[in-house]
Structures are given as structure tokens and as C-alpha cells.
Coordinates of C-alpha atoms in Angstrom, one line a residue:
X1 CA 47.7 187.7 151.4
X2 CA 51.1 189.2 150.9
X3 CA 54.6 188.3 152.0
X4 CA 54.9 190.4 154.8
X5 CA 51.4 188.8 156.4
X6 CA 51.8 185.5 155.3
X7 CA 55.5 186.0 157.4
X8 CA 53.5 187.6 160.6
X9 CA 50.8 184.7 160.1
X10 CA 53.7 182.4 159.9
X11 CA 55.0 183.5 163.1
X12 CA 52.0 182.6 165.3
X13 CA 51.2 179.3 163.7
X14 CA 51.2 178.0 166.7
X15 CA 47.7 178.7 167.7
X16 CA 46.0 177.1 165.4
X17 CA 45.6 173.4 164.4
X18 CA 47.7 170.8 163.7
X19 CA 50.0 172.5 166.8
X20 CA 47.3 173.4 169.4
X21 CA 43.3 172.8 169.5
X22 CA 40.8 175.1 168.6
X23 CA 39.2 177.2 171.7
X24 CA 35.5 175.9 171.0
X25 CA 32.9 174.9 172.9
X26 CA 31.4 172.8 170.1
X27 CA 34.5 171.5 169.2
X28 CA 35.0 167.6 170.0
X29 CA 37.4 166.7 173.2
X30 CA 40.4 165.6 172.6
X31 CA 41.2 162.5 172.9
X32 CA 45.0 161.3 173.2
X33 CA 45.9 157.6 171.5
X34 CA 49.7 158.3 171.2
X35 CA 52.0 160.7 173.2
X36 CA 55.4 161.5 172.2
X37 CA 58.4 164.4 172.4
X38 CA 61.3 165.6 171.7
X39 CA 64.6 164.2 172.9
X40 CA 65.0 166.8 176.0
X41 CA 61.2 166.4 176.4
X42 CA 60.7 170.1 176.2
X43 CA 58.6 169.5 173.8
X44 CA 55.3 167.1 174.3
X45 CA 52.7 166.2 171.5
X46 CA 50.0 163.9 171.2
X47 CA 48.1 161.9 168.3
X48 CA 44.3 161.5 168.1
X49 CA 44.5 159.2 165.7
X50 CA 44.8 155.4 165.4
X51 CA 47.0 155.0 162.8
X52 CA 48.9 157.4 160.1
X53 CA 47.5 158.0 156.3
X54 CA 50.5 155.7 155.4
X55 CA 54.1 155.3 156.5
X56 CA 57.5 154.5 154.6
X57 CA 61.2 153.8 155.0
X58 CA 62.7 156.8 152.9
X59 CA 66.0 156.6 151.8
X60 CA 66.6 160.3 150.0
X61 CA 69.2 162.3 150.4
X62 CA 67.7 164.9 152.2
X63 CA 66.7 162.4 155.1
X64 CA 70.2 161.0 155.0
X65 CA 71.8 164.0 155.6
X66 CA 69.2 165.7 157.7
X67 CA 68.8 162.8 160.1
X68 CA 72.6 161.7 159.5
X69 CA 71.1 158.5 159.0
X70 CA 70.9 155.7 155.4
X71 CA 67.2 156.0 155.8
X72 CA 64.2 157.3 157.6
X73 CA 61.2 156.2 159.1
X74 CA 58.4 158.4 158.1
X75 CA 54.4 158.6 159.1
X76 CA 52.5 160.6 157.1
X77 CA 49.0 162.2 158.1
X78 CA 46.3 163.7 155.9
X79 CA 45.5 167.6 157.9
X80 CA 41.9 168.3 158.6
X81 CA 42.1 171.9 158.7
X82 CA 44.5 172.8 155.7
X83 CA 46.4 176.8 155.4
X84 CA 47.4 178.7 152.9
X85 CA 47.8 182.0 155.3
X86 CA 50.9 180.8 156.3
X87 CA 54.3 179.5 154.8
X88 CA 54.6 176.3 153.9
X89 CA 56.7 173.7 153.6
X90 CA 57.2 174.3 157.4
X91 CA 59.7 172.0 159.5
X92 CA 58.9 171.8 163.7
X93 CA 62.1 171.1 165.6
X94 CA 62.9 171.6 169.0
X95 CA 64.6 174.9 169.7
X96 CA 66.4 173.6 172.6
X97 CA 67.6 170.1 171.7
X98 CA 67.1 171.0 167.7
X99 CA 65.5 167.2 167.1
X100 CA 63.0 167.4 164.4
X101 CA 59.7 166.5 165.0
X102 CA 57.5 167.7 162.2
X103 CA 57.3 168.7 159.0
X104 CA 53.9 170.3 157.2
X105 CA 53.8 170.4 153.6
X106 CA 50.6 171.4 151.5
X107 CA 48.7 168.5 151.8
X108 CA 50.5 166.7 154.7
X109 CA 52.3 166.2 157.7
X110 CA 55.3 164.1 158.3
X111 CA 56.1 162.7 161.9
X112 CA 59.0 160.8 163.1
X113 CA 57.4 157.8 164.6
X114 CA 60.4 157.4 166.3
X115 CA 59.3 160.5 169.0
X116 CA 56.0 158.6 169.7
X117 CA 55.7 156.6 172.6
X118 CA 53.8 153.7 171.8
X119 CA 52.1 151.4 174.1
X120 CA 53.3 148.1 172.8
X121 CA 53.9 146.1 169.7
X122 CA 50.1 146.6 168.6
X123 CA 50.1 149.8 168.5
X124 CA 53.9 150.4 167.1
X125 CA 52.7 147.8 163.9
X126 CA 50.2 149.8 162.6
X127 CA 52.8 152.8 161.9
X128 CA 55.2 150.0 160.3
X129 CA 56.2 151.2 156.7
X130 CA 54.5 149.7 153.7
X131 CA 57.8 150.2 151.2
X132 CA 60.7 152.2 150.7
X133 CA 61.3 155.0 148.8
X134 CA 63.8 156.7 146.8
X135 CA 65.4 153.1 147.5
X136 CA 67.4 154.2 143.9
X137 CA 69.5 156.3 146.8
X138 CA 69.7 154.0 149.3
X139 CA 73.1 153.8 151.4
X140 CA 72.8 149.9 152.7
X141 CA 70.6 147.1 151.3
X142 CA 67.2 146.4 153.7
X143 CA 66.3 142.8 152.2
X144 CA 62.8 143.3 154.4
X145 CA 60.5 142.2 151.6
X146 CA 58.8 145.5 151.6
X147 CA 58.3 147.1 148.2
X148 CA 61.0 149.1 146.9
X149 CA 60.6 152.6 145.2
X150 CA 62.9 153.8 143.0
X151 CA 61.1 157.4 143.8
X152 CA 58.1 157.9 144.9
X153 CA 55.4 155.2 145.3
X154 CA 52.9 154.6 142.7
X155 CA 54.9 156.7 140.6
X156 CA 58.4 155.0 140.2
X157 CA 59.5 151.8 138.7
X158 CA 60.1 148.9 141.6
X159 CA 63.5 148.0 142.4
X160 CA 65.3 144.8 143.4
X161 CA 65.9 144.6 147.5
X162 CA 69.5 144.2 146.7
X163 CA 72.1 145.5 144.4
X164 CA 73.3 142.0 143.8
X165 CA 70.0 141.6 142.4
X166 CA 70.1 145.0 140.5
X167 CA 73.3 143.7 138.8
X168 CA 72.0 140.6 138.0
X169 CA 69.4 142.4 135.9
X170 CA 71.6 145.0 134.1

């Protein structure tokens, strides 16, 4: 596909899954675990699943200075129905309120659990973060006892929760 239909493709994304449901009789229904939206609640989304592919506490700089936060919680989900007709990475944000609520990448999408209304503690603990990452960038300390990634995970060296212990090592 070229450039030009990729960018009309692009356009009406939309329609098509992750963002709406396929028109199909044969299709399964639709079955809403998780609700959430954006902060002006123009925008409304739900989850069918029970629980994310994985979450994490990241602590790049892109998240710190996208979110103008020291670190972001992140959920991660696996797509069913993957595209290559369209261009991707591709970041959902509100268009009235501008919050970010999604970002698709080539093998995943990227929520902000912090949109998603959950039903109680339950629910809310299984999106908790398994580890950190990019905790080599970190702004503050989390002594949490979660697993600290100097990067990535399963593909960095594991860091010290503090940098008092960082020192004591150098």
C-alpha cells in the first residue's frame, strides 16, 4: 500500500478493531469487564478482557515528559486483529480535553490504567505493575520491591531500588 493510502486508511481507523467492533453477525457479543474515559468523559471505552498481557511502572523520558509525571503506569495488551494498512505507532488522545488514552504500536497496545474505572481492589490488582522500567531514568526512588529495569525487561541488567544502594555498589 502506498503513503498516500496508508494516510487515507489511517484516517478512518476508527472503524475497525481495537477502536470499534466488527459489524458481524457471527461475531461474538461483546462483553464489557472494565469501562473507562477520558478526563471530560467525551470519550468512553471499554475492556473485554480480564486482565492486561502485562503491566509496568515506566520511568522513561518520554513518559515523564509526556505525562509531566517521574513515572507512568502502563497496561499493555496483545491485539487480536493486527494492521499494517495503517500508520503505526499511533497515539489516541482526546481531542477535546487532549488526555491520552491510547497508544498502538506494532505488536501492542498501551492503556493508562489510570482512565479505567475499576470495580474494586480485585479487579484494580490484577493491572498492578510487575517492575519498573527504564528505572536507570528514574526521577524519585519507589523502594516497592518490584523489579527494577534498567531498560527494558528481560533485556536489561536489574538495578538497586535506591540510588543509595546504587552507590554502595559503584
Amino acid at each position: 500500500m502506498d503513503e498516500h493510502n496508508k494516510r487515507q486508511v489511517h484516517k478512518n481507523r476508527m472503524n475497525r478493531p481495537p477502536y470499534s467492533l466488527p459489524v458481524d453477525p457471527e461475531h461474538q457479543p461483546f462483553q464489557a469487564l472494565y469501562t473507562g474515559s477520558c478526563f471530560c468523559e467525551k470519550v468512553m471505552f471499554e475492556i473485554s478482557r480480564e486482565k492486561p498481557l502485562d503491566a509496568k511502572f515506566c520511568h522513561c523520558p518520554t513518559c515523564q515528559r509526556l505525562h509531566g509525571v517521574p513515572f507512568q503506569w502502563l497496561i499493555y495488551w496483545n491485539p487480536e486483529e493486527k494492521s499494517q494498512d495503517y500508520i503505526i505507532p499511533c497515539k489516541i488522545s482526546c481531542k477535546h480535553c487532549c488526555t491520552p488514552i491510547m497508544d498502538e504500536g506494532r505488536n501492542m497496545l498501551l492503556l493508562y490504567p489510570t482512565l479505567v474505572y475499576f470495580k474494586d481492589l480485585k479487579h484494580k490488582w490484577l493491572f498492578y505493575p510487575t517492575c519498573h522500567i527504564f528505572y536507570s531514568r528514574r526521577a524519585i526512588d519507589i523502594p516497592d520491591s518490584l523489579p527494577k529495569w534498567e531498560e527494558y525487561k528481560d533485556q536489561s541488567k536489574l538495578m538497586p531500588e535506591t540510588l543509595r544502594e546504587e552507590c554502595k555498589e559503584m
